[in-house]
Amino acid sequence: MSRFLKKSLSSLEQYVPGEQPQDKKYIKLNTNESPYPPSPAAAAAIGTEQLESLRLYCDPRCGSLKQAIADELGVKCENVFVSNGSDEALSFFFMGFCSEDRGVAFPDISYGFYKVFAELYGIKYEQIPLREDFSLNAGDYEAIGKNVVIANPNAPTGLALGLGEIEKIAASNPSFAVLIDEAYVDFGAESAVSLTKKYPNLIVTRTFSKSRSLAGARLGFAIANEDIISDFEKIKYSTNPYNINSLTQKIGTAAIKDRDYFEKTRSEIIKTRTFTQERLRELGFTVLDSKANFVFAKSDEISGESYYHALKQRGILVRHFCGERISDFNRITIGSPADMERLCEITKQILGKE
Ligand SMILES: *Cc1c(COP(=O)(O)O)cnc(C)c1O
């Protein structure tokens, strides 16, 4: 740290992304990327012409992309904000809607970035404990009198709330903003997008990183009432008007229109998840009931940390978190069927169950 960094940032604990090793080839099951390539339509959308157009600034309104997202979700363009990964929309939410006076609540076990954003922007935050079984008690958030951020399905647990519970949270906090982070919703949870028409305080964020195989393109979006969306636009035009590069706009537009490919790949992943859960349970693991493209699992026969290291040594990367209640677990991304076969075989070896 230099002596020039401002004081309020000197003690900030930065977000630590999952490893992206460049040295050797792993079976990568640590950052919830898709095992499948992006839609072929996305690749076909980029040619010499698009590369040459990089000399120009991109469309700051992201018109075609917004229209395609709006069409797919059954909302209007005025209800769509597109962001550089959904992380950017989350950042803007914390920056623009939360403050020292207007605090925010989120679960104690959830996406690690929420706490980082709250600290970065000097926001008062409350972390509400999940139940013993890691489920979220929606009642804890009813009429809570502050902003709310909930990942649904939650990460790293994979557990999902029902739409009725989300509706109660939004309805009981009409003077506060409720953000539902739906990074994983396509893998089996109910989306709250339709509720944004009824509740002007409800914001839903989504990403192309997981279910649309475009993590490296950095594309996410938020759906909400048009007033909230114009607030998001104001923050974007005050920080980075060209937040979505022109190639990503093209790729994203083509990807979201390719509904068949999306349906095919996500249903493959859901099938592989079921198979992985069954196999790990046969090997004695406790596996939470995931609605996401990962499973959260622990074994009584090996510590979470030892299992993580044993897998890594054998060429498989998963995500281990050191948090108090979750250090026995690992979060394992659902890869291809072959990846998951290999994971189960190696796990058998590690546990001496061959
Ligand atoms: C992956 C993830 C995101 C953000 O991903 P982007 O790549 O920035 O779109 C947001 N929330 C949760 C819970 C995630 O797991």
Short mmCIF file of C-alpha atoms and ligand atoms in Angstrom, two decimals:
data_model
loop_
_atom_site.label_atom_id
_atom_site.label_comp_id
_atom_site.label_asym_id
_atom_site.label_seq_id
_atom_site.Cartn_x
_atom_site.Cartn_y
_atom_site.Cartn_z
CA MET A 1 0.00 0.00 0.00
CA SER A 2 1.27 3.45 -0.83
CA ARG A 3 1.01 6.38 1.53
CA PHE A 4 -1.30 8.04 -1.00
CA LEU A 5 -4.26 5.68 -0.69
CA LYS A 6 -7.09 7.33 1.20
CA LYS A 7 -7.60 6.23 4.78
CA SER A 8 -11.06 4.77 4.35
CA LEU A 9 -9.66 2.20 1.92
CA SER A 10 -6.57 1.24 3.89
CA SER A 11 -8.32 -1.53 5.83
CA LEU A 12 -10.58 -2.70 2.97
CA GLU A 13 -10.43 -6.45 2.46
CA GLN A 14 -10.65 -7.00 -1.26
CA TYR A 15 -12.74 -9.69 -2.94
CA VAL A 16 -10.72 -12.81 -3.70
CA PRO A 17 -11.84 -14.42 -6.96
CA GLY A 18 -11.48 -18.17 -7.49
CA GLU A 19 -8.14 -19.30 -8.87
CA GLN A 20 -7.65 -18.99 -12.64
CA PRO A 21 -4.37 -20.91 -12.95
CA GLN A 22 -2.49 -20.35 -16.20
CA ASP A 23 0.33 -22.85 -15.52
CA LYS A 24 -1.18 -26.28 -15.90
CA LYS A 25 -4.41 -27.75 -17.12
CA TYR A 26 -6.92 -28.57 -14.41
CA ILE A 27 -10.44 -29.87 -14.55
CA LYS A 28 -11.80 -26.52 -13.44
CA LEU A 29 -14.71 -26.89 -11.08
CA ASN A 30 -14.00 -23.83 -8.93
CA THR A 31 -15.66 -20.74 -10.44
CA ASN A 32 -19.00 -21.99 -11.77
CA GLU A 33 -18.18 -21.49 -15.42
CA SER A 34 -20.03 -23.57 -17.99
CA PRO A 35 -18.31 -26.67 -19.39
CA TYR A 36 -19.93 -25.88 -22.75
CA PRO A 37 -18.78 -23.26 -25.27
CA PRO A 38 -20.96 -20.20 -25.90
CA SER A 39 -23.77 -20.50 -28.46
CA PRO A 40 -22.35 -20.99 -31.98
CA ALA A 41 -24.47 -17.98 -32.95
CA ALA A 42 -22.36 -15.86 -30.58
CA ALA A 43 -19.12 -16.91 -32.27
CA ALA A 44 -20.66 -16.34 -35.70
CA ALA A 45 -21.59 -12.77 -34.73
CA ILE A 46 -17.92 -11.72 -34.68
CA GLY A 47 -15.94 -11.28 -37.90
CA THR A 48 -13.42 -8.90 -39.41
CA GLU A 49 -16.02 -6.18 -39.66
CA GLN A 50 -16.72 -6.26 -35.92
CA LEU A 51 -13.00 -6.30 -35.13
CA GLU A 52 -12.41 -3.34 -37.42
CA SER A 53 -15.22 -1.45 -35.76
CA LEU A 54 -13.20 -1.51 -32.54
CA ARG A 55 -11.68 1.78 -33.70
CA LEU A 56 -15.00 3.39 -32.83
CA TYR A 57 -16.58 3.76 -29.43
CA CYS A 58 -19.33 1.27 -28.80
CA ASP A 59 -23.04 2.13 -28.51
CA PRO A 60 -23.38 3.47 -24.94
CA ARG A 61 -27.13 2.79 -25.03
CA CYS A 62 -26.56 -0.88 -25.90
CA GLY A 63 -29.80 -0.63 -27.89
CA SER A 64 -29.90 -4.00 -29.70
CA LEU A 65 -28.68 -5.91 -26.69
CA LYS A 66 -31.25 -4.33 -24.40
CA GLN A 67 -34.01 -5.05 -26.89
CA ALA A 68 -32.98 -8.70 -27.14
CA ILE A 69 -32.92 -9.10 -23.35
CA ALA A 70 -36.25 -7.29 -22.99
CA ASP A 71 -37.85 -9.55 -25.64
CA GLU A 72 -36.52 -12.69 -23.98
CA LEU A 73 -37.75 -11.73 -20.50
CA GLY A 74 -41.04 -10.14 -21.49
CA VAL A 75 -40.23 -6.65 -20.18
CA LYS A 76 -39.61 -3.27 -21.86
CA CYS A 77 -36.20 -1.82 -22.75
CA GLU A 78 -36.78 0.83 -20.05
CA ASN A 79 -36.75 -1.99 -17.52
CA VAL A 80 -33.31 -3.28 -18.54
CA PHE A 81 -29.89 -2.07 -17.45
CA VAL A 82 -26.86 -3.86 -18.91
CA SER A 83 -23.65 -4.08 -16.94
CA ASN A 84 -20.07 -5.24 -17.22
CA GLY A 85 -20.78 -8.54 -15.50
CA SER A 86 -23.54 -8.52 -12.93
CA ASP A 87 -20.84 -7.52 -10.45
CA GLU A 88 -21.01 -4.03 -11.94
CA ALA A 89 -24.78 -3.81 -11.39
CA LEU A 90 -24.24 -4.97 -7.82
CA SER A 91 -21.51 -2.38 -7.37
CA PHE A 92 -23.82 0.34 -8.68
CA PHE A 93 -26.58 -0.82 -6.34
CA PHE A 94 -24.36 -0.51 -3.28
CA MET A 95 -22.90 2.78 -4.55
CA GLY A 96 -26.15 4.40 -5.52
CA PHE A 97 -28.88 3.01 -3.29
CA CYS A 98 -27.19 2.23 0.03
CA SER A 99 -25.39 4.59 2.40
CA GLU A 100 -24.29 5.08 5.95
CA ASP A 101 -27.88 6.02 6.87
CA ARG A 102 -29.62 3.63 4.53
CA GLY A 103 -28.08 0.31 5.47
CA VAL A 104 -28.34 -3.04 3.80
CA ALA A 105 -28.95 -6.59 5.02
CA PHE A 106 -27.74 -9.84 3.45
CA PRO A 107 -27.10 -13.39 4.68
CA ASP A 108 -23.97 -14.23 6.67
CA ILE A 109 -23.18 -16.96 4.16
CA SER A 110 -23.56 -15.67 0.61
CA TYR A 111 -21.67 -14.09 -2.26
CA GLY A 112 -18.51 -12.59 -0.75
CA PHE A 113 -18.69 -9.47 -2.88
CA TYR A 114 -21.68 -8.01 -0.96
CA LYS A 115 -19.56 -7.33 2.11
CA VAL A 116 -16.69 -5.97 0.01
CA PHE A 117 -18.98 -3.49 -1.77
CA ALA A 118 -20.56 -2.42 1.54
CA GLU A 119 -17.13 -1.74 3.01
CA LEU A 120 -15.81 -0.10 -0.16
CA TYR A 121 -18.65 2.42 -0.15
CA GLY A 122 -18.81 2.88 3.64
CA ILE A 123 -22.30 1.40 3.99
CA LYS A 124 -23.75 0.10 7.23
CA TYR A 125 -24.54 -3.57 6.73
CA GLU A 126 -26.09 -6.39 8.69
CA GLN A 127 -25.27 -10.03 7.99
CA ILE A 128 -28.22 -12.19 8.95
CA PRO A 129 -27.36 -15.79 9.88
CA LEU A 130 -28.80 -18.53 7.74
CA ARG A 131 -30.50 -21.33 9.67
CA GLU A 132 -28.45 -24.26 10.95
CA ASP A 133 -29.27 -26.21 7.76
CA PHE A 134 -28.16 -23.20 5.63
CA SER A 135 -31.70 -22.38 4.52
CA LEU A 136 -32.72 -18.74 4.51
CA ASN A 137 -35.57 -17.64 6.76
CA ALA A 138 -37.46 -15.08 4.67
CA GLY A 139 -39.18 -13.88 7.83
CA ASP A 140 -35.86 -12.40 8.99
CA TYR A 141 -36.12 -9.88 6.13
CA GLU A 142 -39.79 -8.96 6.37
CA ALA A 143 -40.30 -5.29 7.32
CA ILE A 144 -36.60 -5.13 8.12
CA GLY A 145 -36.42 -1.41 7.42
CA LYS A 146 -33.28 -1.44 5.30
CA ASN A 147 -32.24 -2.45 1.83
CA VAL A 148 -31.93 -6.18 1.18
CA VAL A 149 -29.64 -8.23 -1.06
CA ILE A 150 -30.32 -11.93 -1.48
CA ALA A 151 -28.78 -14.35 -3.96
CA ASN A 152 -31.42 -16.78 -5.20
CA PRO A 153 -30.31 -19.53 -5.46
CA ASN A 154 -27.82 -18.64 -2.77
CA ALA A 155 -24.09 -19.19 -3.21
CA PRO A 156 -22.23 -21.22 -2.12
CA THR A 157 -25.10 -23.30 -0.74
CA GLY A 158 -27.19 -23.61 -3.92
CA LEU A 159 -30.41 -23.49 -1.86
CA ALA A 160 -33.32 -21.50 -3.33
CA LEU A 161 -36.21 -19.45 -1.96
CA GLY A 162 -39.71 -19.66 -3.42
CA LEU A 163 -41.29 -16.74 -5.20
CA GLY A 164 -43.87 -16.30 -2.44
CA GLU A 165 -41.11 -15.66 0.09
CA ILE A 166 -39.42 -13.11 -2.12
CA GLU A 167 -42.73 -11.37 -2.67
CA LYS A 168 -43.26 -11.06 1.09
CA ILE A 169 -39.84 -9.47 1.51
CA ALA A 170 -40.48 -6.94 -1.28
CA ALA A 171 -44.04 -6.20 -0.17
CA SER A 172 -43.13 -5.66 3.48
CA ASN A 173 -40.29 -3.19 2.73
CA PRO A 174 -41.95 -0.70 0.34
CA SER A 175 -39.59 2.14 1.31
CA PHE A 176 -36.45 0.11 0.72
CA ALA A 177 -34.85 -1.51 -2.29
CA VAL A 178 -34.73 -5.29 -2.46
CA LEU A 179 -32.17 -6.79 -4.86
CA ILE A 180 -32.42 -10.46 -5.85
CA ASP A 181 -29.18 -11.72 -7.40
CA GLU A 182 -30.25 -14.40 -9.88
CA ALA A 183 -26.80 -15.41 -11.14
CA TYR A 184 -27.86 -19.07 -10.94
CA VAL A 185 -31.62 -18.89 -11.43
CA ASP A 186 -31.54 -20.66 -14.81
CA PHE A 187 -30.50 -23.90 -13.15
CA GLY A 188 -33.78 -24.50 -11.37
CA ALA A 189 -35.07 -21.67 -9.17
CA GLU A 190 -38.10 -19.43 -9.76
CA SER A 191 -37.27 -16.00 -11.16
CA ALA A 192 -38.59 -12.83 -9.54
CA VAL A 193 -38.51 -10.90 -12.85
CA SER A 194 -42.31 -10.97 -13.16
CA LEU A 195 -42.62 -9.42 -9.67
CA THR A 196 -40.68 -6.33 -10.78
CA LYS A 197 -43.85 -5.19 -12.57
CA LYS A 198 -45.77 -5.22 -9.30
CA TYR A 199 -43.08 -4.01 -6.87
CA PRO A 200 -41.29 -0.76 -7.77
CA ASN A 201 -38.69 -1.47 -5.06
CA LEU A 202 -37.60 -4.82 -6.50
CA ILE A 203 -34.43 -5.28 -8.60
CA VAL A 204 -33.36 -8.54 -10.20
CA THR A 205 -29.79 -9.01 -11.46
CA ARG A 206 -28.70 -11.75 -13.87
CA THR A 207 -25.53 -12.73 -15.68
CA PHE A 208 -24.35 -14.26 -18.95
CA SER A 209 -21.38 -15.75 -17.08
CA LYS A 210 -22.93 -18.99 -15.89
CA SER A 211 -25.89 -20.31 -17.88
CA ARG A 212 -24.80 -18.64 -21.13
CA SER A 213 -21.13 -19.67 -21.08
CA LEU A 214 -19.84 -16.10 -21.40
CA ALA A 215 -17.92 -15.44 -18.17
CA GLY A 216 -15.00 -13.93 -20.05
CA ALA A 217 -17.19 -11.55 -22.07
CA ARG A 218 -18.29 -9.76 -18.85
CA LEU A 219 -22.00 -9.21 -19.33
CA GLY A 220 -24.82 -8.98 -16.82
CA PHE A 221 -28.04 -7.04 -16.43
CA ALA A 222 -30.59 -5.72 -13.99
CA ILE A 223 -34.38 -5.73 -14.40
CA ALA A 224 -36.49 -3.25 -12.45
CA ASN A 225 -39.01 -0.44 -12.58
CA GLU A 226 -38.00 2.25 -15.11
CA ASP A 227 -37.21 4.83 -12.40
CA ILE A 228 -34.69 2.52 -10.79
CA ILE A 229 -33.22 1.65 -14.18
CA SER A 230 -32.73 5.34 -15.00
CA ASP A 231 -30.89 5.70 -11.67
CA PHE A 232 -28.59 2.87 -12.73
CA GLU A 233 -28.05 4.65 -16.07
CA LYS A 234 -27.17 7.86 -14.25
CA ILE A 235 -24.47 6.06 -12.28
CA LYS A 236 -23.15 4.36 -15.40
CA TYR A 237 -22.93 7.64 -17.35
CA SER A 238 -21.12 9.13 -14.37
CA THR A 239 -18.54 6.36 -14.14
CA ASN A 240 -18.09 4.47 -17.42
CA PRO A 241 -20.55 5.24 -20.27
CA TYR A 242 -18.97 2.61 -22.55
CA ASN A 243 -19.23 -0.18 -20.02
CA ILE A 244 -20.08 -2.95 -22.52
CA ASN A 245 -17.57 -3.25 -25.35
CA SER A 246 -18.90 -3.65 -28.88
CA LEU A 247 -17.86 -7.29 -29.28
CA THR A 248 -19.64 -8.25 -26.08
CA GLN A 249 -22.76 -6.37 -27.21
CA LYS A 250 -22.80 -8.42 -30.44
CA ILE A 251 -22.03 -11.71 -28.74
CA GLY A 252 -24.58 -11.16 -25.98
CA THR A 253 -27.33 -10.22 -28.41
CA ALA A 254 -26.75 -13.37 -30.46
CA ALA A 255 -26.44 -15.58 -27.37
CA ILE A 256 -29.69 -14.51 -25.74
CA LYS A 257 -31.61 -15.06 -28.97
CA ASP A 258 -30.38 -18.66 -29.23
CA ARG A 259 -32.97 -20.14 -26.91
CA ASP A 260 -32.51 -23.73 -28.14
CA TYR A 261 -28.83 -23.84 -27.30
CA PHE A 262 -29.50 -22.26 -23.90
CA GLU A 263 -32.18 -24.83 -23.09
CA LYS A 264 -30.01 -27.70 -24.24
CA THR A 265 -26.92 -26.75 -22.24
CA ARG A 266 -28.70 -25.83 -19.04
CA SER A 267 -30.73 -29.03 -19.02
CA GLU A 268 -27.51 -31.04 -19.55
CA ILE A 269 -26.02 -29.32 -16.52
CA ILE A 270 -29.11 -29.99 -14.42
CA LYS A 271 -28.95 -33.68 -15.40
CA THR A 272 -25.26 -33.87 -14.57
CA ARG A 273 -25.95 -32.18 -11.22
CA THR A 274 -28.46 -34.87 -10.27
CA PHE A 275 -26.01 -37.60 -11.17
CA THR A 276 -23.16 -35.91 -9.27
CA GLN A 277 -25.30 -35.45 -6.16
CA GLU A 278 -26.28 -39.12 -6.20
CA ARG A 279 -22.74 -40.34 -6.67
CA LEU A 280 -21.30 -38.12 -3.93
CA ARG A 281 -24.05 -39.21 -1.53
CA GLU A 282 -23.21 -42.85 -2.29
CA LEU A 283 -19.66 -42.00 -1.24
CA GLY A 284 -20.96 -40.76 2.10
CA PHE A 285 -21.02 -37.03 1.37
CA THR A 286 -23.60 -34.62 2.71
CA VAL A 287 -24.72 -32.70 -0.38
CA LEU A 288 -27.10 -29.74 -0.12
CA ASP A 289 -30.09 -29.68 -2.45
CA SER A 290 -28.66 -27.38 -5.10
CA LYS A 291 -30.67 -25.44 -7.65
CA ALA A 292 -27.46 -23.98 -9.13
CA ASN A 293 -24.65 -25.19 -11.41
CA PHE A 294 -22.61 -26.34 -8.42
CA VAL A 295 -23.02 -28.55 -5.39
CA PHE A 296 -21.96 -27.79 -1.84
CA ALA A 297 -20.69 -30.97 -0.24
CA LYS A 298 -18.82 -32.34 2.77
CA SER A 299 -17.59 -35.70 3.94
CA ASP A 300 -17.15 -36.81 7.55
CA GLU A 301 -14.10 -38.77 6.47
CA ILE A 302 -11.95 -35.88 5.30
CA SER A 303 -11.76 -32.19 6.16
CA GLY A 304 -12.87 -29.69 3.56
CA GLU A 305 -9.39 -28.31 3.25
CA SER A 306 -7.71 -31.71 2.87
CA TYR A 307 -10.21 -32.76 0.22
CA TYR A 308 -9.58 -29.53 -1.69
CA HIS A 309 -5.79 -30.09 -1.61
CA ALA A 310 -6.07 -33.79 -2.48
CA LEU A 311 -8.20 -32.96 -5.51
CA LYS A 312 -5.89 -30.18 -6.61
CA GLN A 313 -2.87 -32.47 -6.42
CA ARG A 314 -4.70 -34.82 -8.76
CA GLY A 315 -5.62 -32.10 -11.25
CA ILE A 316 -9.12 -31.05 -10.12
CA LEU A 317 -9.83 -27.55 -8.82
CA VAL A 318 -12.83 -26.90 -6.57
CA ARG A 319 -13.59 -23.95 -4.29
CA HIS A 320 -12.93 -24.12 -0.56
CA PHE A 321 -14.05 -21.34 1.78
CA CYS A 322 -12.57 -20.86 5.23
CA GLY A 323 -15.74 -19.43 6.87
CA GLU A 324 -16.65 -20.77 10.29
CA ARG A 325 -19.73 -22.82 9.43
CA ILE A 326 -18.66 -23.86 5.95
CA SER A 327 -15.00 -24.88 6.19
CA ASP A 328 -15.93 -28.59 6.10
CA PHE A 329 -17.53 -28.09 2.70
CA ASN A 330 -16.34 -27.56 -0.84
CA ARG A 331 -18.24 -25.91 -3.65
CA ILE A 332 -17.95 -28.05 -6.75
CA THR A 333 -19.00 -26.66 -10.13
CA ILE A 334 -20.96 -29.00 -12.38
CA GLY A 335 -18.73 -29.68 -15.37
CA SER A 336 -19.24 -32.09 -18.25
CA PRO A 337 -20.39 -35.65 -17.46
CA ALA A 338 -16.79 -36.82 -18.05
CA ASP A 339 -15.44 -34.20 -15.63
CA MET A 340 -17.84 -35.37 -12.93
CA GLU A 341 -17.07 -39.05 -13.55
CA ARG A 342 -13.44 -38.19 -13.05
CA LEU A 343 -14.21 -36.22 -9.87
CA CYS A 344 -16.06 -39.21 -8.43
CA GLU A 345 -13.30 -41.66 -9.39
CA ILE A 346 -10.59 -39.47 -7.85
CA THR A 347 -12.74 -38.96 -4.75
CA LYS A 348 -13.01 -42.73 -4.35
CA GLN A 349 -9.22 -42.96 -4.51
CA ILE A 350 -8.79 -40.17 -1.98
CA LEU A 351 -11.18 -41.84 0.46
CA GLY A 352 -9.64 -45.27 -0.15
CA LYS A 353 -12.94 -46.70 -1.44
CA GLU A 354 -11.78 -48.25 -4.70
C1 LIG B 1 -20.90 -15.30 -10.46
C2 LIG B 1 -21.77 -14.47 -9.59
C3 LIG B 1 -22.08 -13.13 -9.87
C4 LIG B 1 -21.46 -12.27 -10.90
O1 LIG B 1 -20.95 -12.72 -11.96
P1 LIG B 1 -20.56 -11.78 -13.19
O2 LIG B 1 -19.58 -12.62 -13.89
O3 LIG B 1 -19.98 -10.50 -12.65
O4 LIG B 1 -21.82 -11.54 -13.92
C5 LIG B 1 -22.98 -12.48 -9.08
N1 LIG B 1 -23.54 -13.08 -8.04
C6 LIG B 1 -23.27 -14.33 -7.71
C7 LIG B 1 -23.94 -14.93 -6.53
C8 LIG B 1 -22.36 -15.06 -8.46
O5 LIG B 1 -22.04 -16.30 -8.09
#
